[in-house]
Amino acid sequence: MNLEFIFSKYKVETLQGRYITLNDIAPVLNKLNTENQLAIEGYSVLKNPIYSYQIGAGKIKIFLWSQMHGNESTTTKALFDFLNLLQSNSNLQLIYSIILLFIACQW
Protein backbone atom coordinates (compact mmCIF):
# COMPACT_ATOMS: atom_id res chain seq x y z
CA MET A 1 0.00 0.00 0.00
CA ASN A 2 1.47 3.38 -0.91
CA LEU A 3 1.14 6.57 1.10
CA GLU A 4 -1.05 8.33 -1.47
CA PHE A 5 -3.57 5.45 -1.39
CA ILE A 6 -3.64 5.45 2.43
CA PHE A 7 -4.16 9.22 2.49
CA SER A 8 -7.02 9.12 0.00
CA LYS A 9 -8.72 6.23 1.80
CA TYR A 10 -8.60 7.61 5.37
CA LYS A 11 -8.69 11.38 4.83
CA VAL A 12 -11.56 13.02 6.73
CA GLU A 13 -13.12 15.04 3.92
CA THR A 14 -15.38 17.12 6.17
CA LEU A 15 -12.44 18.95 7.80
CA GLN A 16 -11.60 21.66 5.28
CA GLY A 17 -10.25 25.19 5.33
CA ARG A 18 -7.96 27.10 7.63
CA TYR A 19 -10.32 27.42 10.59
CA ILE A 20 -11.72 24.25 12.14
CA THR A 21 -14.08 24.68 15.06
CA LEU A 22 -15.67 22.34 17.57
CA ASN A 23 -18.75 22.37 15.34
CA ASP A 24 -16.59 20.79 12.60
CA ILE A 25 -14.83 18.33 14.92
CA ALA A 26 -17.79 17.06 17.01
CA PRO A 27 -19.49 15.12 14.16
CA VAL A 28 -16.20 13.44 13.27
CA LEU A 29 -15.63 12.46 16.90
CA ASN A 30 -19.16 11.06 17.11
CA LYS A 31 -18.57 9.03 13.94
CA LEU A 32 -15.30 7.63 15.34
CA ASN A 33 -17.03 6.79 18.63
CA THR A 34 -17.77 3.16 17.77
CA GLU A 35 -16.83 1.67 21.15
CA ASN A 36 -17.52 4.52 23.58
CA GLN A 37 -14.03 6.04 23.19
CA LEU A 38 -15.52 9.55 23.38
CA ALA A 39 -16.23 11.27 26.68
CA ILE A 40 -17.05 14.77 27.89
CA GLU A 41 -14.42 15.71 30.46
CA GLY A 42 -15.97 19.03 31.41
CA TYR A 43 -16.99 22.37 29.97
CA SER A 44 -15.10 25.49 28.95
CA VAL A 45 -15.68 28.96 30.37
CA LEU A 46 -18.11 29.53 27.48
CA LYS A 47 -19.98 26.31 28.38
CA ASN A 48 -18.66 24.36 25.36
CA PRO A 49 -17.99 20.64 25.98
CA ILE A 50 -14.39 19.48 26.37
CA TYR A 51 -14.18 16.08 24.68
CA SER A 52 -11.64 13.34 25.11
CA TYR A 53 -11.18 10.50 22.64
CA GLN A 54 -9.10 7.50 23.65
CA ILE A 55 -8.04 4.57 21.51
CA GLY A 56 -5.70 1.68 22.27
CA ALA A 57 -4.99 -0.69 25.12
CA GLY A 58 -1.24 -0.63 25.68
CA LYS A 59 0.97 0.47 28.55
CA ILE A 60 2.48 3.46 26.74
CA LYS A 61 0.23 6.53 26.92
CA ILE A 62 0.51 9.30 24.31
CA PHE A 63 -1.34 12.60 24.55
CA LEU A 64 -2.19 14.17 21.17
CA TRP A 65 -2.58 17.93 21.02
CA SER A 66 -3.12 20.13 18.01
CA GLN A 67 -4.46 23.52 17.02
CA MET A 68 -3.15 25.38 20.02
CA HIS A 69 -3.90 28.48 17.97
CA GLY A 70 -7.24 28.61 16.14
CA ASN A 71 -5.74 29.29 12.71
CA GLU A 72 -3.29 26.34 12.74
CA SER A 73 -5.51 23.48 11.64
CA THR A 74 -3.14 21.36 9.53
CA THR A 75 -2.13 19.11 12.42
CA THR A 76 -5.76 18.73 13.50
CA LYS A 77 -6.68 17.49 10.02
CA ALA A 78 -3.76 15.04 10.01
CA LEU A 79 -4.61 13.86 13.50
CA PHE A 80 -8.19 13.03 12.52
CA ASP A 81 -6.95 11.23 9.39
CA PHE A 82 -4.66 9.18 11.65
CA LEU A 83 -7.47 8.42 14.13
CA ASN A 84 -9.68 7.42 11.21
CA LEU A 85 -6.96 5.03 10.00
CA LEU A 86 -6.54 3.48 13.45
CA GLN A 87 -10.27 3.18 14.09
CA SER A 88 -10.85 1.60 10.67
CA ASN A 89 -8.06 -0.93 11.15
CA SER A 90 -8.52 -2.32 14.66
CA ASN A 91 -6.18 -5.20 13.79
CA LEU A 92 -3.19 -2.84 13.65
CA GLN A 93 -0.58 -3.92 16.21
CA LEU A 94 0.00 -0.27 17.18
CA ILE A 95 -3.38 -0.07 18.94
CA TYR A 96 -2.43 -2.94 21.24
CA SER A 97 0.87 -1.41 22.32
CA ILE A 98 -0.13 2.21 23.08
CA ILE A 99 -3.00 4.38 24.30
CA LEU A 100 -3.68 7.58 22.38
CA LEU A 101 -5.63 10.34 24.13
CA PHE A 102 -6.92 13.33 22.21
CA ILE A 103 -8.64 16.36 23.79
CA ALA A 104 -10.94 18.60 21.70
CA CYS A 105 -12.43 21.84 22.92
CA GLN A 106 -13.33 25.37 21.92
CA TRP A 107 -13.15 28.03 24.57
PDB file of N, CA and C in Angstrom:
ATOM      1  N   MET A   1       0.840  -1.172   0.000  1.00  0.00           N
ATOM      2  CA  MET A   1       0.000   0.000   0.000  1.00  0.00           C
ATOM      3  C   MET A   1       0.893   1.247   0.000  1.00  0.00           C
ATOM      4  N   ASN A   2       0.641   2.171  -0.897  1.00  0.00           N
ATOM      5  CA  ASN A   2       1.468   3.377  -0.907  1.00  0.00           C
ATOM      6  C   ASN A   2       0.809   4.491  -0.095  1.00  0.00           C
ATOM      7  N   LEU A   3       1.596   5.481   0.235  1.00  0.00           N
ATOM      8  CA  LEU A   3       1.145   6.571   1.100  1.00  0.00           C
ATOM      9  C   LEU A   3      -0.014   7.360   0.484  1.00  0.00           C
ATOM     10  N   GLU A   4       0.030   7.586  -0.816  1.00  0.00           N
ATOM     11  CA  GLU A   4      -1.049   8.332  -1.474  1.00  0.00           C
ATOM     12  C   GLU A   4      -2.380   7.581  -1.371  1.00  0.00           C
ATOM     13  N   PHE A   5      -2.344   6.262  -1.508  1.00  0.00           N
ATOM     14  CA  PHE A   5      -3.565   5.454  -1.387  1.00  0.00           C
ATOM     15  C   PHE A   5      -4.107   5.530   0.045  1.00  0.00           C
ATOM     16  N   ILE A   6      -3.225   5.386   1.027  1.00  0.00           N
ATOM     17  CA  ILE A   6      -3.643   5.450   2.433  1.00  0.00           C
ATOM     18  C   ILE A   6      -4.277   6.809   2.730  1.00  0.00           C
ATOM     19  N   PHE A   7      -3.635   7.881   2.254  1.00  0.00           N
ATOM     20  CA  PHE A   7      -4.159   9.224   2.492  1.00  0.00           C
ATOM     21  C   PHE A   7      -5.547   9.381   1.889  1.00  0.00           C
ATOM     22  N   SER A   8      -5.721   8.946   0.652  1.00  0.00           N
ATOM     23  CA  SER A   8      -7.022   9.117   0.001  1.00  0.00           C
ATOM     24  C   SER A   8      -8.110   8.262   0.653  1.00  0.00           C
ATOM     25  N   LYS A   9      -7.730   7.125   1.203  1.00  0.00           N
ATOM     26  CA  LYS A   9      -8.722   6.233   1.805  1.00  0.00           C
ATOM     27  C   LYS A   9      -9.177   6.702   3.192  1.00  0.00           C
ATOM     28  N   TYR A  10      -8.278   7.283   3.977  1.00  0.00           N
ATOM     29  CA  TYR A  10      -8.596   7.613   5.368  1.00  0.00           C
ATOM     30  C   TYR A  10      -8.708   9.107   5.652  1.00  0.00           C
ATOM     31  N   LYS A  11      -8.557   9.936   4.643  1.00  0.00           N
ATOM     32  CA  LYS A  11      -8.688  11.380   4.826  1.00  0.00           C
ATOM     33  C   LYS A  11     -10.119  11.712   5.257  1.00  0.00           C
ATOM     34  N   VAL A  12     -10.246  12.560   6.270  1.00  0.00           N
ATOM     35  CA  VAL A  12     -11.558  13.016   6.734  1.00  0.00           C
ATOM     36  C   VAL A  12     -11.923  14.230   5.887  1.00  0.00           C
ATOM     37  N   GLU A  13     -12.776  14.013   4.915  1.00  0.00           N
ATOM     38  CA  GLU A  13     -13.118  15.035   3.923  1.00  0.00           C
ATOM     39  C   GLU A  13     -13.880  16.222   4.502  1.00  0.00           C
ATOM     40  N   THR A  14     -14.561  16.040   5.615  1.00  0.00           N
ATOM     41  CA  THR A  14     -15.382  17.123   6.169  1.00  0.00           C
ATOM     42  C   THR A  14     -14.565  18.210   6.868  1.00  0.00           C
ATOM     43  N   LEU A  15     -13.289  17.948   7.140  1.00  0.00           N
ATOM     44  CA  LEU A  15     -12.444  18.952   7.798  1.00  0.00           C
ATOM     45  C   LEU A  15     -11.668  19.709   6.726  1.00  0.00           C
ATOM     46  N   GLN A  16     -12.173  20.858   6.353  1.00  0.00           N
ATOM     47  CA  GLN A  16     -11.603  21.665   5.276  1.00  0.00           C
ATOM     48  C   GLN A  16     -11.364  23.084   5.754  1.00  0.00           C
ATOM     49  N   GLY A  17     -10.486  23.783   5.066  1.00  0.00           N
ATOM     50  CA  GLY A  17     -10.253  25.192   5.326  1.00  0.00           C
ATOM     51  C   GLY A  17      -9.249  25.432   6.441  1.00  0.00           C
ATOM     52  N   ARG A  18      -8.961  26.697   6.649  1.00  0.00           N
ATOM     53  CA  ARG A  18      -7.960  27.097   7.628  1.00  0.00           C
ATOM     54  C   ARG A  18      -8.477  27.046   9.059  1.00  0.00           C
ATOM     55  N   TYR A  19      -9.752  27.365   9.242  1.00  0.00           N
ATOM     56  CA  TYR A  19     -10.318  27.418  10.587  1.00  0.00           C
ATOM     57  C   TYR A  19     -11.241  26.228  10.815  1.00  0.00           C
ATOM     58  N   ILE A  20     -10.896  25.395  11.775  1.00  0.00           N
ATOM     59  CA  ILE A  20     -11.717  24.247  12.139  1.00  0.00           C
ATOM     60  C   ILE A  20     -12.197  24.479  13.563  1.00  0.00           C
ATOM     61  N   THR A  21     -13.504  24.413  13.746  1.00  0.00           N
ATOM     62  CA  THR A  21     -14.079  24.675  15.062  1.00  0.00           C
ATOM     63  C   THR A  21     -14.601  23.380  15.679  1.00  0.00           C
ATOM     64  N   LEU A  22     -15.063  23.481  16.895  1.00  0.00           N
ATOM     65  CA  LEU A  22     -15.665  22.335  17.566  1.00  0.00           C
ATOM     66  C   LEU A  22     -16.897  21.847  16.801  1.00  0.00           C
ATOM     67  N   ASN A  23     -17.602  22.762  16.150  1.00  0.00           N
ATOM     68  CA  ASN A  23     -18.752  22.366  15.335  1.00  0.00           C
ATOM     69  C   ASN A  23     -18.332  21.469  14.175  1.00  0.00           C
ATOM     70  N   ASP A  24     -17.112  21.645  13.675  1.00  0.00           N
ATOM     71  CA  ASP A  24     -16.590  20.788  12.604  1.00  0.00           C
ATOM     72  C   ASP A  24     -16.099  19.455  13.164  1.00  0.00           C
ATOM     73  N   ILE A  25     -15.483  19.509  14.329  1.00  0.00           N
ATOM     74  CA  ILE A  25     -14.835  18.332  14.920  1.00  0.00           C
ATOM     75  C   ILE A  25     -15.837  17.380  15.575  1.00  0.00           C
ATOM     76  N   ALA A  26     -16.848  17.900  16.248  1.00  0.00           N
ATOM     77  CA  ALA A  26     -17.785  17.057  17.009  1.00  0.00           C
ATOM     78  C   ALA A  26     -18.427  15.951  16.167  1.00  0.00           C
ATOM     79  N   PRO A  27     -18.910  16.222  14.943  1.00  0.00           N
ATOM     80  CA  PRO A  27     -19.495  15.123  14.158  1.00  0.00           C
ATOM     81  C   PRO A  27     -18.489  14.032  13.807  1.00  0.00           C
ATOM     82  N   VAL A  28     -17.243  14.427  13.582  1.00  0.00           N
ATOM     83  CA  VAL A  28     -16.197  13.441  13.269  1.00  0.00           C
ATOM     84  C   VAL A  28     -15.915  12.583  14.499  1.00  0.00           C
ATOM     85  N   LEU A  29     -15.832  13.219  15.664  1.00  0.00           N
ATOM     86  CA  LEU A  29     -15.630  12.462  16.903  1.00  0.00           C
ATOM     87  C   LEU A  29     -16.776  11.484  17.139  1.00  0.00           C
ATOM     88  N   ASN A  30     -17.996  11.938  16.918  1.00  0.00           N
ATOM     89  CA  ASN A  30     -19.157  11.059  17.107  1.00  0.00           C
ATOM     90  C   ASN A  30     -19.133   9.882  16.140  1.00  0.00           C
ATOM     91  N   LYS A  31     -18.674  10.110  14.916  1.00  0.00           N
ATOM     92  CA  LYS A  31     -18.572   9.027  13.939  1.00  0.00           C
ATOM     93  C   LYS A  31     -17.494   8.014  14.346  1.00  0.00           C
ATOM     94  N   LEU A  32     -16.387   8.511  14.895  1.00  0.00           N
ATOM     95  CA  LEU A  32     -15.302   7.629  15.339  1.00  0.00           C
ATOM     96  C   LEU A  32     -15.645   6.891  16.637  1.00  0.00           C
ATOM     97  N   ASN A  33     -16.674   7.327  17.322  1.00  0.00           N
ATOM     98  CA  ASN A  33     -17.034   6.787  18.629  1.00  0.00           C
ATOM     99  C   ASN A  33     -17.799   5.464  18.490  1.00  0.00           C
ATOM    100  N   THR A  34     -17.123   4.443  18.014  1.00  0.00           N
ATOM    101  CA  THR A  34     -17.769   3.156  17.766  1.00  0.00           C
ATOM    102  C   THR A  34     -17.802   2.258  18.997  1.00  0.00           C
ATOM    103  N   GLU A  35     -16.900   2.513  19.951  1.00  0.00           N
ATOM    104  CA  GLU A  35     -16.827   1.669  21.155  1.00  0.00           C
ATOM    105  C   GLU A  35     -16.744   2.518  22.422  1.00  0.00           C
ATOM    106  N   ASN A  36     -17.481   3.600  22.439  1.00  0.00           N
ATOM    107  CA  ASN A  36     -17.516   4.520  23.584  1.00  0.00           C
ATOM    108  C   ASN A  36     -16.140   5.066  23.956  1.00  0.00           C
ATOM    109  N   GLN A  37     -15.344   5.439  22.940  1.00  0.00           N
ATOM    110  CA  GLN A  37     -14.035   6.043  23.194  1.00  0.00           C
ATOM    111  C   GLN A  37     -14.148   7.534  23.491  1.00  0.00           C
ATOM    112  N   LEU A  38     -15.309   8.117  23.225  1.00  0.00           N
ATOM    113  CA  LEU A  38     -15.525   9.550  23.380  1.00  0.00           C
ATOM    114  C   LEU A  38     -16.173   9.841  24.728  1.00  0.00           C
ATOM    115  N   ALA A  39     -15.662  10.870  25.395  1.00  0.00           N
ATOM    116  CA  ALA A  39     -16.228  11.270  26.685  1.00  0.00           C
ATOM    117  C   ALA A  39     -16.200  12.790  26.784  1.00  0.00           C
ATOM    118  N   ILE A  40     -17.095  13.341  27.574  1.00  0.00           N
ATOM    119  CA  ILE A  40     -17.052  14.765  27.892  1.00  0.00           C
ATOM    120  C   ILE A  40     -16.362  14.888  29.244  1.00  0.00           C
ATOM    121  N   GLU A  41     -15.222  15.572  29.239  1.00  0.00           N
ATOM    122  CA  GLU A  41     -14.416  15.714  30.458  1.00  0.00           C
ATOM    123  C   GLU A  41     -14.863  16.891  31.308  1.00  0.00           C
ATOM    124  N   GLY A  42     -15.531  17.835  30.706  1.00  0.00           N
ATOM    125  CA  GLY A  42     -15.973  19.028  31.414  1.00  0.00           C
ATOM    126  C   GLY A  42     -16.462  20.048  30.401  1.00  0.00           C
ATOM    127  N   TYR A  43     -16.497  21.307  30.831  1.00  0.00           N
ATOM    128  CA  TYR A  43     -16.986  22.365  29.967  1.00  0.00           C
ATOM    129  C   TYR A  43     -16.073  23.577  30.079  1.00  0.00           C
ATOM    130  N   SER A  44     -15.932  24.301  28.976  1.00  0.00           N
ATOM    131  CA  SER A  44     -15.097  25.492  28.950  1.00  0.00           C
ATOM    132  C   SER A  44     -15.805  26.644  29.659  1.00  0.00           C
ATOM    133  N   VAL A  45     -15.116  27.759  29.762  1.00  0.00           N
ATOM    134  CA  VAL A  45     -15.679  28.959  30.367  1.00  0.00           C
ATOM    135  C   VAL A  45     -16.934  29.404  29.611  1.00  0.00           C
ATOM    136  N   LEU A  46     -16.954  29.154  28.307  1.00  0.00           N
ATOM    137  CA  LEU A  46     -18.108  29.525  27.485  1.00  0.00           C
ATOM    138  C   LEU A  46     -19.146  28.408  27.399  1.00  0.00           C
ATOM    139  N   LYS A  47     -19.017  27.422  28.281  1.00  0.00           N
ATOM    140  CA  LYS A  47     -19.977  26.310  28.378  1.00  0.00           C
ATOM    141  C   LYS A  47     -19.943  25.344  27.180  1.00  0.00           C
ATOM    142  N   ASN A  48     -18.830  25.324  26.436  1.00  0.00           N
ATOM    143  CA  ASN A  48     -18.656  24.355  25.359  1.00  0.00           C
ATOM    144  C   ASN A  48     -18.081  23.063  25.935  1.00  0.00           C
ATOM    145  N   PRO A  49     -18.516  21.897  25.439  1.00  0.00           N
ATOM    146  CA  PRO A  49     -17.988  20.641  25.976  1.00  0.00           C
ATOM    147  C   PRO A  49     -16.507  20.468  25.650  1.00  0.00           C
ATOM    148  N   ILE A  50     -15.785  19.872  26.581  1.00  0.00           N
ATOM    149  CA  ILE A  50     -14.389  19.483  26.370  1.00  0.00           C
ATOM    150  C   ILE A  50     -14.397  17.970  26.219  1.00  0.00           C
ATOM    151  N   TYR A  51     -14.126  17.506  24.994  1.00  0.00           N
ATOM    152  CA  TYR A  51     -14.183  16.082  24.681  1.00  0.00           C
ATOM    153  C   TYR A  51     -12.819  15.426  24.835  1.00  0.00           C
ATOM    154  N   SER A  52     -12.837  14.163  25.213  1.00  0.00           N
ATOM    155  CA  SER A  52     -11.639  13.336  25.109  1.00  0.00           C
ATOM    156  C   SER A  52     -11.990  12.139  24.243  1.00  0.00           C
ATOM    157  N   TYR A  53     -11.018  11.686  23.475  1.00  0.00           N
ATOM    158  CA  TYR A  53     -11.179  10.503  22.636  1.00  0.00           C
ATOM    159  C   TYR A  53      -9.963   9.633  22.892  1.00  0.00           C
ATOM    160  N   GLN A  54     -10.200   8.397  23.308  1.00  0.00           N
ATOM    161  CA  GLN A  54      -9.097   7.495  23.652  1.00  0.00           C
ATOM    162  C   GLN A  54      -9.206   6.226  22.822  1.00  0.00           C
ATOM    163  N   ILE A  55      -8.082   5.802  22.285  1.00  0.00           N
ATOM    164  CA  ILE A  55      -8.037   4.572  21.508  1.00  0.00           C
ATOM    165  C   ILE A  55      -6.760   3.827  21.875  1.00  0.00           C
ATOM    166  N   GLY A  56      -6.854   2.517  21.958  1.00  0.00           N
ATOM    167  CA  GLY A  56      -5.698   1.684  22.270  1.00  0.00           C
ATOM    168  C   GLY A  56      -5.827   1.024  23.621  1.00  0.00           C
ATOM    169  N   ALA A  57      -4.919   0.070  23.876  1.00  0.00           N
ATOM    170  CA  ALA A  57      -4.993  -0.690  25.116  1.00  0.00           C
ATOM    171  C   ALA A  57      -3.612  -1.012  25.678  1.00  0.00           C
ATOM    172  N   GLY A  58      -2.605  -0.311  25.250  1.00  0.00           N
ATOM    173  CA  GLY A  58      -1.244  -0.631  25.678  1.00  0.00           C
ATOM    174  C   GLY A  58      -0.827   0.076  26.947  1.00  0.00           C
ATOM    175  N   LYS A  59       0.426  -0.139  27.329  1.00  0.00           N
ATOM    176  CA  LYS A  59       0.969   0.467  28.545  1.00  0.00           C
ATOM    177  C   LYS A  59       1.524   1.869  28.307  1.00  0.00           C
ATOM    178  N   ILE A  60       1.920   2.152  27.074  1.00  0.00           N
ATOM    179  CA  ILE A  60       2.478   3.458  26.740  1.00  0.00           C
ATOM    180  C   ILE A  60       1.332   4.407  26.429  1.00  0.00           C
ATOM    181  N   LYS A  61       1.300   5.555  27.118  1.00  0.00           N
ATOM    182  CA  LYS A  61       0.231   6.532  26.917  1.00  0.00           C
ATOM    183  C   LYS A  61       0.784   7.745  26.179  1.00  0.00           C
ATOM    184  N   ILE A  62       0.095   8.161  25.121  1.00  0.00           N
ATOM    185  CA  ILE A  62       0.513   9.297  24.309  1.00  0.00           C
ATOM    186  C   ILE A  62      -0.642  10.289  24.236  1.00  0.00           C
ATOM    187  N   PHE A  63      -0.353  11.533  24.606  1.00  0.00           N
ATOM    188  CA  PHE A  63      -1.343  12.603  24.550  1.00  0.00           C
ATOM    189  C   PHE A  63      -1.168  13.347  23.231  1.00  0.00           C
ATOM    190  N   LEU A  64      -2.224  13.487  22.454  1.00  0.00           N
ATOM    191  CA  LEU A  64      -2.187  14.169  21.168  1.00  0.00           C
ATOM    192  C   LEU A  64      -2.821  15.545  21.307  1.00  0.00           C
ATOM    193  N   TRP A  65      -2.102  16.559  20.874  1.00  0.00           N
ATOM    194  CA  TRP A  65      -2.576  17.926  21.017  1.00  0.00           C
ATOM    195  C   TRP A  65      -2.317  18.659  19.709  1.00  0.00           C
ATOM    196  N   SER A  66      -3.303  19.351  19.234  1.00  0.00           N
ATOM    197  CA  SER A  66      -3.121  20.131  18.015  1.00  0.00           C
ATOM    198  C   SER A  66      -3.955  21.394  18.096  1.00  0.00           C
ATOM    199  N   GLN A  67      -3.714  22.279  17.173  1.00  0.00           N
ATOM    200  CA  GLN A  67      -4.458  23.520  17.021  1.00  0.00           C
ATOM    201  C   GLN A  67      -4.470  24.348  18.301  1.00  0.00           C
ATOM    202  N   MET A  68      -3.279  24.515  18.856  1.00  0.00           N
ATOM    203  CA  MET A  68      -3.152  25.379  20.022  1.00  0.00           C
ATOM    204  C   MET A  68      -3.660  26.780  19.688  1.00  0.00           C
ATOM    205  N   HIS A  69      -3.397  27.206  18.465  1.00  0.00           N
ATOM    206  CA  HIS A  69      -3.904  28.481  17.967  1.00  0.00           C
ATOM    207  C   HIS A  69      -4.984  28.175  16.929  1.00  0.00           C
ATOM    208  N   GLY A  70      -6.062  28.905  16.951  1.00  0.00           N
ATOM    209  CA  GLY A  70      -7.236  28.612  16.135  1.00  0.00           C
ATOM    210  C   GLY A  70      -7.023  28.595  14.637  1.00  0.00           C
ATOM    211  N   ASN A  71      -5.957  29.243  14.151  1.00  0.00           N
ATOM    212  CA  ASN A  71      -5.738  29.289  12.706  1.00  0.00           C
ATOM    213  C   ASN A  71      -4.660  28.295  12.247  1.00  0.00           C
ATOM    214  N   GLU A  72      -4.314  27.331  13.081  1.00  0.00           N
ATOM    215  CA  GLU A  72      -3.290  26.340  12.742  1.00  0.00           C
ATOM    216  C   GLU A  72      -3.926  24.958  12.721  1.00  0.00           C
ATOM    217  N   SER A  73      -4.685  24.687  11.668  1.00  0.00           N
ATOM    218  CA  SER A  73      -5.512  23.482  11.639  1.00  0.00           C
ATOM    219  C   SER A  73      -4.888  22.295  10.916  1.00  0.00           C
ATOM    220  N   THR A  74      -3.721  22.449  10.318  1.00  0.00           N
ATOM    221  CA  THR A  74      -3.139  21.361   9.531  1.00  0.00           C
ATOM    222  C   THR A  74      -2.912  20.115  10.375  1.00  0.00           C
ATOM    223  N   THR A  75      -2.373  20.265  11.563  1.00  0.00           N
ATOM    224  CA  THR A  75      -2.129  19.112  12.422  1.00  0.00           C
ATOM    225  C   THR A  75      -3.436  18.468  12.860  1.00  0.00           C
ATOM    226  N   THR A  76      -4.457  19.260  13.107  1.00  0.00           N
ATOM    227  CA  THR A  76      -5.762  18.728  13.497  1.00  0.00           C
ATOM    228  C   THR A  76      -6.313  17.837  12.390  1.00  0.00           C
ATOM    229  N   LYS A  77      -6.212  18.292  11.161  1.00  0.00           N
ATOM    230  CA  LYS A  77      -6.676  17.492  10.022  1.00  0.00           C
ATOM    231  C   LYS A  77      -5.911  16.174   9.950  1.00  0.00           C
ATOM    232  N   ALA A  78      -4.593  16.250  10.071  1.00  0.00           N
ATOM    233  CA  ALA A  78      -3.756  15.040  10.010  1.00  0.00           C
ATOM    234  C   ALA A  78      -4.067  14.102  11.169  1.00  0.00           C
ATOM    235  N   LEU A  79      -4.304  14.663  12.331  1.00  0.00           N
ATOM    236  CA  LEU A  79      -4.612  13.860  13.502  1.00  0.00           C
ATOM    237  C   LEU A  79      -5.913  13.080  13.309  1.00  0.00           C
ATOM    238  N   PHE A  80      -6.924  13.728  12.765  1.00  0.00           N
ATOM    239  CA  PHE A  80      -8.188  13.031  12.517  1.00  0.00           C
ATOM    240  C   PHE A  80      -8.058  11.987  11.411  1.00  0.00           C
ATOM    241  N   ASP A  81      -7.227  12.256  10.405  1.00  0.00           N
ATOM    242  CA  ASP A  81      -6.952  11.232   9.386  1.00  0.00           C
ATOM    243  C   ASP A  81      -6.305  10.014  10.037  1.00  0.00           C
ATOM    244  N   PHE A  82      -5.355  10.253  10.941  1.00  0.00           N
ATOM    245  CA  PHE A  82      -4.660   9.176  11.649  1.00  0.00           C
ATOM    246  C   PHE A  82      -5.624   8.389  12.546  1.00  0.00           C
ATOM    247  N   LEU A  83      -6.475   9.101  13.293  1.00  0.00           N
ATOM    248  CA  LEU A  83      -7.468   8.424  14.133  1.00  0.00           C
ATOM    249  C   LEU A  83      -8.435   7.603  13.284  1.00  0.00           C
ATOM    250  N   ASN A  84      -8.815   8.137  12.128  1.00  0.00           N
ATOM    251  CA  ASN A  84      -9.683   7.422  11.211  1.00  0.00           C
ATOM    252  C   ASN A  84      -9.008   6.141  10.723  1.00  0.00           C
ATOM    253  N   LEU A  85      -7.726   6.210  10.404  1.00  0.00           N
ATOM    254  CA  LEU A  85      -6.956   5.033   9.996  1.00  0.00           C
ATOM    255  C   LEU A  85      -6.929   3.996  11.106  1.00  0.00           C
ATOM    256  N   LEU A  86      -6.620   4.421  12.325  1.00  0.00           N
ATOM    257  CA  LEU A  86      -6.543   3.485  13.453  1.00  0.00           C
ATOM    258  C   LEU A  86      -7.898   2.861  13.758  1.00  0.00           C
ATOM    259  N   GLN A  87      -8.938   3.679  13.762  1.00  0.00           N
ATOM    260  CA  GLN A  87     -10.267   3.179  14.092  1.00  0.00           C
ATOM    261  C   GLN A  87     -10.773   2.220  13.018  1.00  0.00           C
ATOM    262  N   SER A  88     -10.407   2.447  11.779  1.00  0.00           N
ATOM    263  CA  SER A  88     -10.854   1.603  10.667  1.00  0.00           C
ATOM    264  C   SER A  88     -10.072   0.304  10.570  1.00  0.00           C
ATOM    265  N   ASN A  89      -8.924   0.245  11.230  1.00  0.00           N
ATOM    266  CA  ASN A  89      -8.056  -0.929  11.155  1.00  0.00           C
ATOM    267  C   ASN A  89      -7.721  -1.414  12.553  1.00  0.00           C
ATOM    268  N   SER A  90      -8.719  -1.926  13.265  1.00  0.00           N
ATOM    269  CA  SER A  90      -8.519  -2.323  14.655  1.00  0.00           C
ATOM    270  C   SER A  90      -7.539  -3.479  14.804  1.00  0.00           C
ATOM    271  N   ASN A  91      -7.152  -4.115  13.707  1.00  0.00           N
ATOM    272  CA  ASN A  91      -6.183  -5.199  13.788  1.00  0.00           C
ATOM    273  C   ASN A  91      -4.742  -4.697  13.755  1.00  0.00           C
ATOM    274  N   LEU A  92      -4.544  -3.380  13.648  1.00  0.00           N
ATOM    275  CA  LEU A  92      -3.191  -2.839  13.654  1.00  0.00           C
ATOM    276  C   LEU A  92      -2.524  -3.089  15.003  1.00  0.00           C
ATOM    277  N   GLN A  93      -1.322  -3.602  14.991  1.00  0.00           N
ATOM    278  CA  GLN A  93      -0.585  -3.922  16.210  1.00  0.00           C
ATOM    279  C   GLN A  93      -0.355  -2.680  17.077  1.00  0.00           C
ATOM    280  N   LEU A  94      -0.247  -1.519  16.453  1.00  0.00           N
ATOM    281  CA  LEU A  94      -0.001  -0.272  17.179  1.00  0.00           C
ATOM    282  C   LEU A  94      -1.039  -0.028  18.260  1.00  0.00           C
ATOM    283  N   ILE A  95      -2.291  -0.319  17.986  1.00  0.00           N
ATOM    284  CA  ILE A  95      -3.376  -0.066  18.937  1.00  0.00           C
ATOM    285  C   ILE A  95      -3.214  -0.907  20.203  1.00  0.00           C
ATOM    286  N   TYR A  96      -2.595  -2.061  20.088  1.00  0.00           N
ATOM    287  CA  TYR A  96      -2.430  -2.939  21.244  1.00  0.00           C
ATOM    288  C   TYR A  96      -1.214  -2.586  22.088  1.00  0.00           C
ATOM    289  N   SER A  97      -0.341  -1.723  21.572  1.00  0.00           N
ATOM    290  CA  SER A  97       0.868  -1.407  22.318  1.00  0.00           C
ATOM    291  C   SER A  97       0.850  -0.017  22.952  1.00  0.00           C
ATOM    292  N   ILE A  98      -0.084   0.845  22.535  1.00  0.00           N
ATOM    293  CA  ILE A  98      -0.135   2.215  23.076  1.00  0.00           C
ATOM    294  C   ILE A  98      -1.574   2.626  23.369  1.00  0.00           C
ATOM    295  N   ILE A  99      -1.713   3.709  24.108  1.00  0.00           N
ATOM    296  CA  ILE A  99      -3.000   4.381  24.302  1.00  0.00           C
ATOM    297  C   ILE A  99      -2.818   5.801  23.782  1.00  0.00           C
ATOM    298  N   LEU A 100      -3.691   6.220  22.882  1.00  0.00           N
ATOM    299  CA  LEU A 100      -3.679   7.584  22.379  1.00  0.00           C
ATOM    300  C   LEU A 100      -4.848   8.340  22.990  1.00  0.00           C
ATOM    301  N   LEU A 101      -4.581   9.511  23.529  1.00  0.00           N
ATOM    302  CA  LEU A 101      -5.626  10.339  24.126  1.00  0.00           C
ATOM    303  C   LEU A 101      -5.621  11.682  23.433  1.00  0.00           C
ATOM    304  N   PHE A 102      -6.760  12.084  22.917  1.00  0.00           N
ATOM    305  CA  PHE A 102      -6.924  13.326  22.206  1.00  0.00           C
ATOM    306  C   PHE A 102      -7.979  14.164  22.940  1.00  0.00           C
ATOM    307  N   ILE A 103      -7.699  15.438  23.141  1.00  0.00           N
ATOM    308  CA  ILE A 103      -8.639  16.363  23.788  1.00  0.00           C
ATOM    309  C   ILE A 103      -9.085  17.383  22.739  1.00  0.00           C
ATOM    310  N   ALA A 104     -10.394  17.615  22.647  1.00  0.00           N
ATOM    311  CA  ALA A 104     -10.936  18.599  21.705  1.00  0.00           C
ATOM    312  C   ALA A 104     -11.828  19.567  22.457  1.00  0.00           C
ATOM    313  N   CYS A 105     -11.587  20.854  22.261  1.00  0.00           N
ATOM    314  CA  CYS A 105     -12.433  21.840  22.916  1.00  0.00           C
ATOM    315  C   CYS A 105     -12.390  23.151  22.145  1.00  0.00           C
ATOM    316  N   GLN A 106     -13.289  24.023  22.451  1.00  0.00           N
ATOM    317  CA  GLN A 106     -13.329  25.366  21.916  1.00  0.00           C
ATOM    318  C   GLN A 106     -13.739  26.271  23.066  1.00  0.00           C
ATOM    319  N   TRP A 107     -12.904  27.195  23.392  1.00  0.00           N
ATOM    320  CA  TRP A 107     -13.145  28.035  24.571  1.00  0.00           C
ATOM    321  C   TRP A 107     -14.332  28.911  24.330  1.00  0.00           C
TER     322      TRP A 107
END
